[in-house]
PDB file of C-alpha atoms in Angstrom:
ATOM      1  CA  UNK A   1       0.074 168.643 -44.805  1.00  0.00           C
ATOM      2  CA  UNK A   2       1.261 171.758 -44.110  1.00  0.00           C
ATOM      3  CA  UNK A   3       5.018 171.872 -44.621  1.00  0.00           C
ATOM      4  CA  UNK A   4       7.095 174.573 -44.929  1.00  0.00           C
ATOM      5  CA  UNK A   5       9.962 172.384 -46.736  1.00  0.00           C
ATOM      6  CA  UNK A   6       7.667 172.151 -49.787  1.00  0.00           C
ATOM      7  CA  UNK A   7       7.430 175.671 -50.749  1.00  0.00           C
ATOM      8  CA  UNK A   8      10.136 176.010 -52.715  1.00  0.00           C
ATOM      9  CA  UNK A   9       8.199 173.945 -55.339  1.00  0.00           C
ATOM     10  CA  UNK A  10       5.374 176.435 -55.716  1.00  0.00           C
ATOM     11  CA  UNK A  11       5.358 179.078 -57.584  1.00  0.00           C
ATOM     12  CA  UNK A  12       6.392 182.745 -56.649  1.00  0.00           C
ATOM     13  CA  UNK A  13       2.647 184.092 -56.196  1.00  0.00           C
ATOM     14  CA  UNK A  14       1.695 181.492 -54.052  1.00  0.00           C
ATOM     15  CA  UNK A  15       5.231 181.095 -51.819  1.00  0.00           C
ATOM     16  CA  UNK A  16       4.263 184.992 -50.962  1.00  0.00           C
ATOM     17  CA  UNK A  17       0.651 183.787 -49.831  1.00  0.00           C
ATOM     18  CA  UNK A  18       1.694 180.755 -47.706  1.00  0.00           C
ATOM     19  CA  UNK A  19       4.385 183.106 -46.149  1.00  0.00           C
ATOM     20  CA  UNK A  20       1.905 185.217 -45.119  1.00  0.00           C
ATOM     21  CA  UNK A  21      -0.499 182.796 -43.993  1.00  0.00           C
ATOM     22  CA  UNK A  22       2.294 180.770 -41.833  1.00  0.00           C
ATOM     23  CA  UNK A  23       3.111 184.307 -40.477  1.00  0.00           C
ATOM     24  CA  UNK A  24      -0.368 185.397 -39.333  1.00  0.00           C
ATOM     25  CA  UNK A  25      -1.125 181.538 -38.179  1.00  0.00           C
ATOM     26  CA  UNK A  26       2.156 181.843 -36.218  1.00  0.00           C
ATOM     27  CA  UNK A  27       1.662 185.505 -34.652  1.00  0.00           C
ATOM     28  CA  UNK A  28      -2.062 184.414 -33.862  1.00  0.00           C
ATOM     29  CA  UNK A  29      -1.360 180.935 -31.647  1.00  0.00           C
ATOM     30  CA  UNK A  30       1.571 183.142 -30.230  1.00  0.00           C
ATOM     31  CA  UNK A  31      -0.935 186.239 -28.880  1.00  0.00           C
ATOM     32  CA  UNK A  32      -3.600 183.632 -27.940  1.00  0.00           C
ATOM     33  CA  UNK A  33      -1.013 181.789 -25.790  1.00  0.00           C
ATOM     34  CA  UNK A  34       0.857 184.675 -24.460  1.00  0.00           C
ATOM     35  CA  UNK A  35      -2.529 186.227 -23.428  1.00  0.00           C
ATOM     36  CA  UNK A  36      -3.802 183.224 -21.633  1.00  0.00           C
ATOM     37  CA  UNK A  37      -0.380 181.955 -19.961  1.00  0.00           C
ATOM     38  CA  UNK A  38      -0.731 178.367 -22.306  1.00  0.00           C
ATOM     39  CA  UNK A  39       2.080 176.144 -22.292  1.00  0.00           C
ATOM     40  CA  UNK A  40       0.428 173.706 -24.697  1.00  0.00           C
ATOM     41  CA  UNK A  41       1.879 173.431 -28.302  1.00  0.00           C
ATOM     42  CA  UNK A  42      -1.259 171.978 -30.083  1.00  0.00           C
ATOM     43  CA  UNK A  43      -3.163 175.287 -30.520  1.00  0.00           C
ATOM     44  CA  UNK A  44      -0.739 175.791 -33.907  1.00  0.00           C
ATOM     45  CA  UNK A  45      -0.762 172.242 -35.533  1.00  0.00           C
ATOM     46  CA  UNK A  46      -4.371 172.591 -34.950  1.00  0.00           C
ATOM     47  CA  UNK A  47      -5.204 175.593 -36.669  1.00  0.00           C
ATOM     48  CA  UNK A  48      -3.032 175.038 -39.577  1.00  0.00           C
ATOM     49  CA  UNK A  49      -5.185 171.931 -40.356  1.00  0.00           C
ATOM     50  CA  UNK A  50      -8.136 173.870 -40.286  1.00  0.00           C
ATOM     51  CA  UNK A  51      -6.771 176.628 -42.756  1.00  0.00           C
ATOM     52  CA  UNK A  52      -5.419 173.278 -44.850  1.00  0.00           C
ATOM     53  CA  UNK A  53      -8.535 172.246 -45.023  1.00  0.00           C
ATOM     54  CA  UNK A  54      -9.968 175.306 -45.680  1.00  0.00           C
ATOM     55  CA  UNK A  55      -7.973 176.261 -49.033  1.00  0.00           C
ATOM     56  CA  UNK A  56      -7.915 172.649 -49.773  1.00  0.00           C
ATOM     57  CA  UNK A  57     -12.250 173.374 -50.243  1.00  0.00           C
ATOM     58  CA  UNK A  58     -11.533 176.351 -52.148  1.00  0.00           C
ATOM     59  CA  UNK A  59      -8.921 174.249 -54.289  1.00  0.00           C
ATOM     60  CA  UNK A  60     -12.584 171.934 -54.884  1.00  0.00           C
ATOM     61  CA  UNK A  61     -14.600 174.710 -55.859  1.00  0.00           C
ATOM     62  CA  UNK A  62     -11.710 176.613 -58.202  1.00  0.00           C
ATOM     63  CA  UNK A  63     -11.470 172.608 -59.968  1.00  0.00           C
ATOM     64  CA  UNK A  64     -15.470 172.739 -60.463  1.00  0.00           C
ATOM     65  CA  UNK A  65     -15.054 175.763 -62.084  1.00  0.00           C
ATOM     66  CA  UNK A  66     -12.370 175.786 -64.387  1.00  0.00           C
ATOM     67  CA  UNK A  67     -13.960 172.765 -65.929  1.00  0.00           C
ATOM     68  CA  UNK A  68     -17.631 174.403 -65.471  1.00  0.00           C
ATOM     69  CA  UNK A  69     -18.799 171.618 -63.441  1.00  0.00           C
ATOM     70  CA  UNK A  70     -22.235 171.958 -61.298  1.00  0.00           C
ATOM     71  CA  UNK A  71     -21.887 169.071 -58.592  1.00  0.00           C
ATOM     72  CA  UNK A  72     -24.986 167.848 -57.115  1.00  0.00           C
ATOM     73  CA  UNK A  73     -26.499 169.642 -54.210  1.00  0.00           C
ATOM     74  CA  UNK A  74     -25.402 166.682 -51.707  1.00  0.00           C
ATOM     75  CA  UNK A  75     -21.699 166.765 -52.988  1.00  0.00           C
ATOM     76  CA  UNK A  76     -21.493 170.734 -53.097  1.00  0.00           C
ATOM     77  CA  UNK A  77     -22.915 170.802 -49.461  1.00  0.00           C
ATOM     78  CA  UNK A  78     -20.183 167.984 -48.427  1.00  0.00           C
ATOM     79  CA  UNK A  79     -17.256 170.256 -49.206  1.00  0.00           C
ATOM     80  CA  UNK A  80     -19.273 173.858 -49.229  1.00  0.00           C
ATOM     81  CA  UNK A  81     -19.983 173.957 -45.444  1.00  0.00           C
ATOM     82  CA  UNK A  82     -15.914 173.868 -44.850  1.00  0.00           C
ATOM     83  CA  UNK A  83     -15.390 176.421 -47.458  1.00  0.00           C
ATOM     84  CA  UNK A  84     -17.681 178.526 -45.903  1.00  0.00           C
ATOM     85  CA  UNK A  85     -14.834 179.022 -43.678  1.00  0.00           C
ATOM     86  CA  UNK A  86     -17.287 177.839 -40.485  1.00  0.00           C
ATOM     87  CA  UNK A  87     -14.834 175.239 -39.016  1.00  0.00           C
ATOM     88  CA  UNK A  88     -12.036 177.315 -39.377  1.00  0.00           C
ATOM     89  CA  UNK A  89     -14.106 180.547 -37.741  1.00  0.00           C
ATOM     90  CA  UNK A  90     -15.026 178.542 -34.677  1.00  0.00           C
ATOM     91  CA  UNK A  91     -11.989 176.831 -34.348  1.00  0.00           C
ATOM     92  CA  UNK A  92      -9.932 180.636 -33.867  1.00  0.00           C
ATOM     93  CA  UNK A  93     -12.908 181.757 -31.909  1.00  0.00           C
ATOM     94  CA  UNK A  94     -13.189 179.220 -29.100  1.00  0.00           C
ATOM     95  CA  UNK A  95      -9.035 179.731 -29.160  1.00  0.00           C
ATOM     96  CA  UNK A  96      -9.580 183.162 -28.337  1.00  0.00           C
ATOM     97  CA  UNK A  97     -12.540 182.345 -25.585  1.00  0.00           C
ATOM     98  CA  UNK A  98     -11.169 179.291 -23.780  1.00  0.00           C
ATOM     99  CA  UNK A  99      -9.623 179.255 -20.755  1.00  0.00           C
ATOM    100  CA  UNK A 100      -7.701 176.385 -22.050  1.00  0.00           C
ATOM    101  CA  UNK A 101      -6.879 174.298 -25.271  1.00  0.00           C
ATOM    102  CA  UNK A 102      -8.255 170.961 -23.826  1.00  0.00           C
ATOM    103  CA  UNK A 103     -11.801 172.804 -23.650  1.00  0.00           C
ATOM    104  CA  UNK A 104     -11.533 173.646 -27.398  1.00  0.00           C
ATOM    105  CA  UNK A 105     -10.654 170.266 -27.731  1.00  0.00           C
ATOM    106  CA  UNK A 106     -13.299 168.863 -25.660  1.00  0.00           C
ATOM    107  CA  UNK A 107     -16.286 171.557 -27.587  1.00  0.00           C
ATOM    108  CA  UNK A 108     -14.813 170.283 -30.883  1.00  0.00           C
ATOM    109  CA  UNK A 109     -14.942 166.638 -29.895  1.00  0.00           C
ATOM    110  CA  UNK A 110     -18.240 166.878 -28.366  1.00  0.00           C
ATOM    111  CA  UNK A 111     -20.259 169.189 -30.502  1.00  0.00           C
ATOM    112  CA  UNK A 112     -19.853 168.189 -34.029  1.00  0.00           C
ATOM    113  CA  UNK A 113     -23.149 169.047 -35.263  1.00  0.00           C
ATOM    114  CA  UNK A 114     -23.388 172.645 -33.596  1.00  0.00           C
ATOM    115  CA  UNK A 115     -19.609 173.461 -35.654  1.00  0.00           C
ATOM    116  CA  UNK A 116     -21.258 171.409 -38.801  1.00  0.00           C
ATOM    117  CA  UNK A 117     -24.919 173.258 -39.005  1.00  0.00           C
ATOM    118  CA  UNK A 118     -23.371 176.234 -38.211  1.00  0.00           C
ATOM    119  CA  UNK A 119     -20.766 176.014 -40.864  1.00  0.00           C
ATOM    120  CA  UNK A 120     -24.010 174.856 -43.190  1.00  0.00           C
ATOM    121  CA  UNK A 121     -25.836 178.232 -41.715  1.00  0.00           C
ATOM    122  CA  UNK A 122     -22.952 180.386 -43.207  1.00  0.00           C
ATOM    123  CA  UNK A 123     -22.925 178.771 -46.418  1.00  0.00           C
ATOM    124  CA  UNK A 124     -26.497 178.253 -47.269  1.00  0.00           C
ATOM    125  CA  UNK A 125     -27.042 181.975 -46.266  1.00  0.00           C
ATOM    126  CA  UNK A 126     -24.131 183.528 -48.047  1.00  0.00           C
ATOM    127  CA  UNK A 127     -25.417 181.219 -51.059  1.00  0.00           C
ATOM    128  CA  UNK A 128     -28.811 183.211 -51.252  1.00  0.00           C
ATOM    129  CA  UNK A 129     -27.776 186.020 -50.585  1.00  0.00           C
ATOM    130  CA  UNK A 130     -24.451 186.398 -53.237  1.00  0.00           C
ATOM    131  CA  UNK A 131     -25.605 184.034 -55.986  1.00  0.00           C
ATOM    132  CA  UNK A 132     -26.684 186.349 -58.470  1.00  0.00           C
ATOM    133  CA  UNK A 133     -23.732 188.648 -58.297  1.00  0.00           C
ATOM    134  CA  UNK A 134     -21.512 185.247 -58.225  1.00  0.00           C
ATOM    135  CA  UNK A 135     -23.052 183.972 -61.304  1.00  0.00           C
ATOM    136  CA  UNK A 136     -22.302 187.250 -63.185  1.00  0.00           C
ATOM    137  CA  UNK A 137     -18.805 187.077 -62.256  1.00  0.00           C
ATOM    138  CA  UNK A 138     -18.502 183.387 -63.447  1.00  0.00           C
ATOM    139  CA  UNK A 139     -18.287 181.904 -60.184  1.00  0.00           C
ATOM    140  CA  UNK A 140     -18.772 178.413 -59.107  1.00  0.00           C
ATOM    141  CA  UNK A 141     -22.790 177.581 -58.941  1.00  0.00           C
ATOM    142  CA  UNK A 142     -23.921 178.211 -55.559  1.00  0.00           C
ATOM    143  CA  UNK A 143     -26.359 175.374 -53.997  1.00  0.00           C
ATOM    144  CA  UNK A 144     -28.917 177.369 -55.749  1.00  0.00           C
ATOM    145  CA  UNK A 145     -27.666 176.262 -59.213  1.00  0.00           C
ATOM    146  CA  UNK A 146     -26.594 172.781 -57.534  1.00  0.00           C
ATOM    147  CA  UNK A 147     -30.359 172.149 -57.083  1.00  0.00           C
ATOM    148  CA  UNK A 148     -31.767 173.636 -60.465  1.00  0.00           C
ATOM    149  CA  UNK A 149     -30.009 171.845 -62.131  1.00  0.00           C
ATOM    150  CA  UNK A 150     -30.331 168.199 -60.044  1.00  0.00           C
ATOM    151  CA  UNK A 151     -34.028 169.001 -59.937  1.00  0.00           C
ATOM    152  CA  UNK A 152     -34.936 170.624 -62.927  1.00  0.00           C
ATOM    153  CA  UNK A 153     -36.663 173.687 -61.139  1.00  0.00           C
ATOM    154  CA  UNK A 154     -36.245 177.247 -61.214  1.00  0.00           C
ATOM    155  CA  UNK A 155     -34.588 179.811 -59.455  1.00  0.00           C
ATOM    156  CA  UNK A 156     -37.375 180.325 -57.162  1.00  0.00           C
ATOM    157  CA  UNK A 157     -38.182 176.889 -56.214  1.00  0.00           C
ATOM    158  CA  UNK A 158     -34.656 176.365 -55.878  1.00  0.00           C
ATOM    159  CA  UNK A 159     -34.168 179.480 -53.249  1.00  0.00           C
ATOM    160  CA  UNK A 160     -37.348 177.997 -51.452  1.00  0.00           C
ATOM    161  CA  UNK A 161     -35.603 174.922 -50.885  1.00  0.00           C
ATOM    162  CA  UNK A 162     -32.435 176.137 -49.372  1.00  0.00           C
ATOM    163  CA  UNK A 163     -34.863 178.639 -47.330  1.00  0.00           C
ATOM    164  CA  UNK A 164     -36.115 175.713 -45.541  1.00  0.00           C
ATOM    165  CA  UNK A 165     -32.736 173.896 -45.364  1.00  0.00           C
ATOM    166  CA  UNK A 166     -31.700 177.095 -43.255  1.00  0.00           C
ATOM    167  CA  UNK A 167     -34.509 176.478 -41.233  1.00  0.00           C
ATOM    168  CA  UNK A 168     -33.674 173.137 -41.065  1.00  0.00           C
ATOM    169  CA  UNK A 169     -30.143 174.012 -39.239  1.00  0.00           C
ATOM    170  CA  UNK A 170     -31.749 176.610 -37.142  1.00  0.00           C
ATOM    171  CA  UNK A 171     -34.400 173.815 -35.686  1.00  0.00           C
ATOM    172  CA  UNK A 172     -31.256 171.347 -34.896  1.00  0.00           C
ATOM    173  CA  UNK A 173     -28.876 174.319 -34.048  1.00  0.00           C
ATOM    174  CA  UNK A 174     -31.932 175.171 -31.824  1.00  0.00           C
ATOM    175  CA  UNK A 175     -32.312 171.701 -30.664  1.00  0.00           C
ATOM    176  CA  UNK A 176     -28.971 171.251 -29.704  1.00  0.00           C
ATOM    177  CA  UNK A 177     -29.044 174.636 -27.295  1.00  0.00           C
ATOM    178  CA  UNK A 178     -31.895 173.274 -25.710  1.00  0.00           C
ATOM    179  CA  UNK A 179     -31.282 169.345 -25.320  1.00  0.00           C
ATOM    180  CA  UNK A 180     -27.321 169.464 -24.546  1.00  0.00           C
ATOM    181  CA  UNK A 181     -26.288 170.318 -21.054  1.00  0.00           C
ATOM    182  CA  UNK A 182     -23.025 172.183 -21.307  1.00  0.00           C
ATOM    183  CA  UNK A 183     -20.872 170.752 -18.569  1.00  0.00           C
ATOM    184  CA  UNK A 184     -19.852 174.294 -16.875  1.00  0.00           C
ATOM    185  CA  UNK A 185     -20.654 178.011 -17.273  1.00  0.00           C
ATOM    186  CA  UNK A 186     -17.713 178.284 -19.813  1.00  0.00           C
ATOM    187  CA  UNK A 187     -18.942 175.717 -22.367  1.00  0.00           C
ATOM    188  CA  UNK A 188     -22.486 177.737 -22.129  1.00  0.00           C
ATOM    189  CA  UNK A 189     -20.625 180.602 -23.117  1.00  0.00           C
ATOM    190  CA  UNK A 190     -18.329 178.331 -25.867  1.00  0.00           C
ATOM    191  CA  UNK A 191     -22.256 177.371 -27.163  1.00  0.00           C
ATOM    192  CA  UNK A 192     -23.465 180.711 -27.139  1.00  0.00           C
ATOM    193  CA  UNK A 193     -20.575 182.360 -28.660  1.00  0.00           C
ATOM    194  CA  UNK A 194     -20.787 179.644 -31.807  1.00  0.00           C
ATOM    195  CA  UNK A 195     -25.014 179.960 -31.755  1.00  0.00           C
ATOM    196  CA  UNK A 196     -24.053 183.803 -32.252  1.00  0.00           C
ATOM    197  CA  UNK A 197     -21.965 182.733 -35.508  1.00  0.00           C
ATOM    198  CA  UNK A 198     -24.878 181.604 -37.130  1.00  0.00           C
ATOM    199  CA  UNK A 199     -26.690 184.604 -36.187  1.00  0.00           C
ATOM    200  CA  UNK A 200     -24.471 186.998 -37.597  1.00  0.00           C
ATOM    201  CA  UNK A 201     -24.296 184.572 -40.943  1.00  0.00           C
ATOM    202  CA  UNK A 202     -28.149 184.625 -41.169  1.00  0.00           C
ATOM    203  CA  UNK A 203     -28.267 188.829 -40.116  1.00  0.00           C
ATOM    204  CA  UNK A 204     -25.617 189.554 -43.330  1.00  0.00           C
ATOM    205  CA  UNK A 205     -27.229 187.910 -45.928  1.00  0.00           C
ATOM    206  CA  UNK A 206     -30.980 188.227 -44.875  1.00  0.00           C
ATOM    207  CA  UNK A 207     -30.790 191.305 -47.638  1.00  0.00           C
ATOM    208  CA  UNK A 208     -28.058 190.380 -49.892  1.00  0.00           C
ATOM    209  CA  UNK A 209     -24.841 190.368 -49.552  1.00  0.00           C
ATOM    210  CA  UNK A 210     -24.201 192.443 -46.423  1.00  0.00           C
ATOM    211  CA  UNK A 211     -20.262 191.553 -46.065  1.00  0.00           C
ATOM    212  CA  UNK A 212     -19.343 192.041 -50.402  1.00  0.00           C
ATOM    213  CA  UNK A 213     -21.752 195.498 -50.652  1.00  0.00           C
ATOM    214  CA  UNK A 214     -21.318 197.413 -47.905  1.00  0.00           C
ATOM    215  CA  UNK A 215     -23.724 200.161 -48.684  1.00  0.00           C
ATOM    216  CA  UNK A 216     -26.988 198.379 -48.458  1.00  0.00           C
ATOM    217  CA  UNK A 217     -29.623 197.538 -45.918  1.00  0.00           C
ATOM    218  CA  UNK A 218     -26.828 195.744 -43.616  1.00  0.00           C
ATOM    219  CA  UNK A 219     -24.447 198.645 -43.274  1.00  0.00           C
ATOM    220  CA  UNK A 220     -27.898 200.726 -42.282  1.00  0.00           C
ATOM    221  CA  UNK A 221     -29.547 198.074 -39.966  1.00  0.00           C
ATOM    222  CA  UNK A 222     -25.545 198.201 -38.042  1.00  0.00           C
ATOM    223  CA  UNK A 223     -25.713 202.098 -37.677  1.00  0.00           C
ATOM    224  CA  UNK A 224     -28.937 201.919 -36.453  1.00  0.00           C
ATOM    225  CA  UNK A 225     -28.156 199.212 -33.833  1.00  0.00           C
ATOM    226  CA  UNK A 226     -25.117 199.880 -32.806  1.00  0.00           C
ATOM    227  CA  UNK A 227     -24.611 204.153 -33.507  1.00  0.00           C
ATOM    228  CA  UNK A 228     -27.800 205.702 -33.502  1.00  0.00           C
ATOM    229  CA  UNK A 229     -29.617 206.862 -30.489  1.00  0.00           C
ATOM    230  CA  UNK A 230     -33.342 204.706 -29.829  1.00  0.00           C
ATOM    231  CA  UNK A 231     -35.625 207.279 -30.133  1.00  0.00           C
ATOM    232  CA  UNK A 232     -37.958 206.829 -27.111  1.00  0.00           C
ATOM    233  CA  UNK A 233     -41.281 208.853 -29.083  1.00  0.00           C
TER     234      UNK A 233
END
């Protein structure tokens, strides 16, 4: 529950980080809705529960770790594709693409497993691509470790395995692009602009950790999209 009455039992450090939060929820809903002429409350309530549920994931994965607890791969996966900060991501991006908060609604409602195997997307992909660094700083284990250690198998069977879990998602994210009808030219646009979340998720990490490092391969394949000319020899 998100309620502003109860911060005055939290600690200093963390009053100053749900301020700040409430603020930049607050000023968000309020641009989205000045922007777009909406007259519908439910945009804030909403997003607040999605950033609850977000830290309340991270909360999860801080508990695992201060008690050096590797979950199994099925349990990690159950609260890892929230954390991955997926939901939370589509929810603020369909806000901002919309025309109005009964279509987010309706995407949300309707489209489940395109927000859920995107969200897993992000998080399997982030996993291979940060887990070594992670596990050097003491992080929690990634679904890497999750899997060694349910299995019994090494590091490279283990990143195998999530490999084809990613292709997994991509065959029903895939799938679900193909088989589902969107019901106007806006929810095409809704599906491609969440399909292109998963892209982006699978683009960073494809070398590492492209969003954490941001002098490697990623930050060279963007220049050369996006900057430099196409040389046409």
């Amino acid at each position: 529950m998100w309620d502003p009455n109860g911060v005055g039992d939290l600690p200093e450090c963390m009053r100053i980080c749900f301020w700040e939060l409430d603020n930049i929820t607050n000023d968000i809903v309020r641009h989205i809705c000045e922007h777009k002429g909406w007259n519908d409350n439910s945009a804030l309530p909403c997003l607040r529960r999605a950033w609850a549920d977000f830290c309340k994931a991270l909360l999860v994965e801080a508990k695992w770790e201060s008690i050096s607890y590797t979950p199994t791969l099925r349990k990690y996966l159950e609260n890892g594709w929230i954390s991955s900060s997926g939901p939370l991501l589509v929810l603020q991006l369909l806000l901002g693409a919309a025309h109005d908060f009964s279509e987010v609604m309706d995407f949300i409602q309707k489209r489940r497993d395109l927000v859920y195997n995107t969200s897993l997307m992000i998080r399997l992909c982030n996993d291979l691509g940060t887990s070594a660094a992670e596990m050097e700083r003491g992080d929690v284990p990634s679904s890497i470790q999750c899997y060694m250690k349910e299995e019994g198998v090494t590091e490279d069977v283990a990143r195998e395995h999530i490999r084809n879990m990613v292709h997994d998602a991509w065959t029903k994210i895939n799938n679900h692009c193909l088989n589902t009808k969107p019901s106007s030219s806006s929810m095409r646009m809704l599906v491609k602009c969440v399909t292109n979340v998963a892209r982006v998720s699978h683009f960073v990490y494809q070398n590492g950790d492209g969003y954490g490092v941001q002098d490697g391969k990623t930050r060279d394949d963007i220049i050369s999209y996006l900057i430099e000319p196409i040389s046409l020899h």
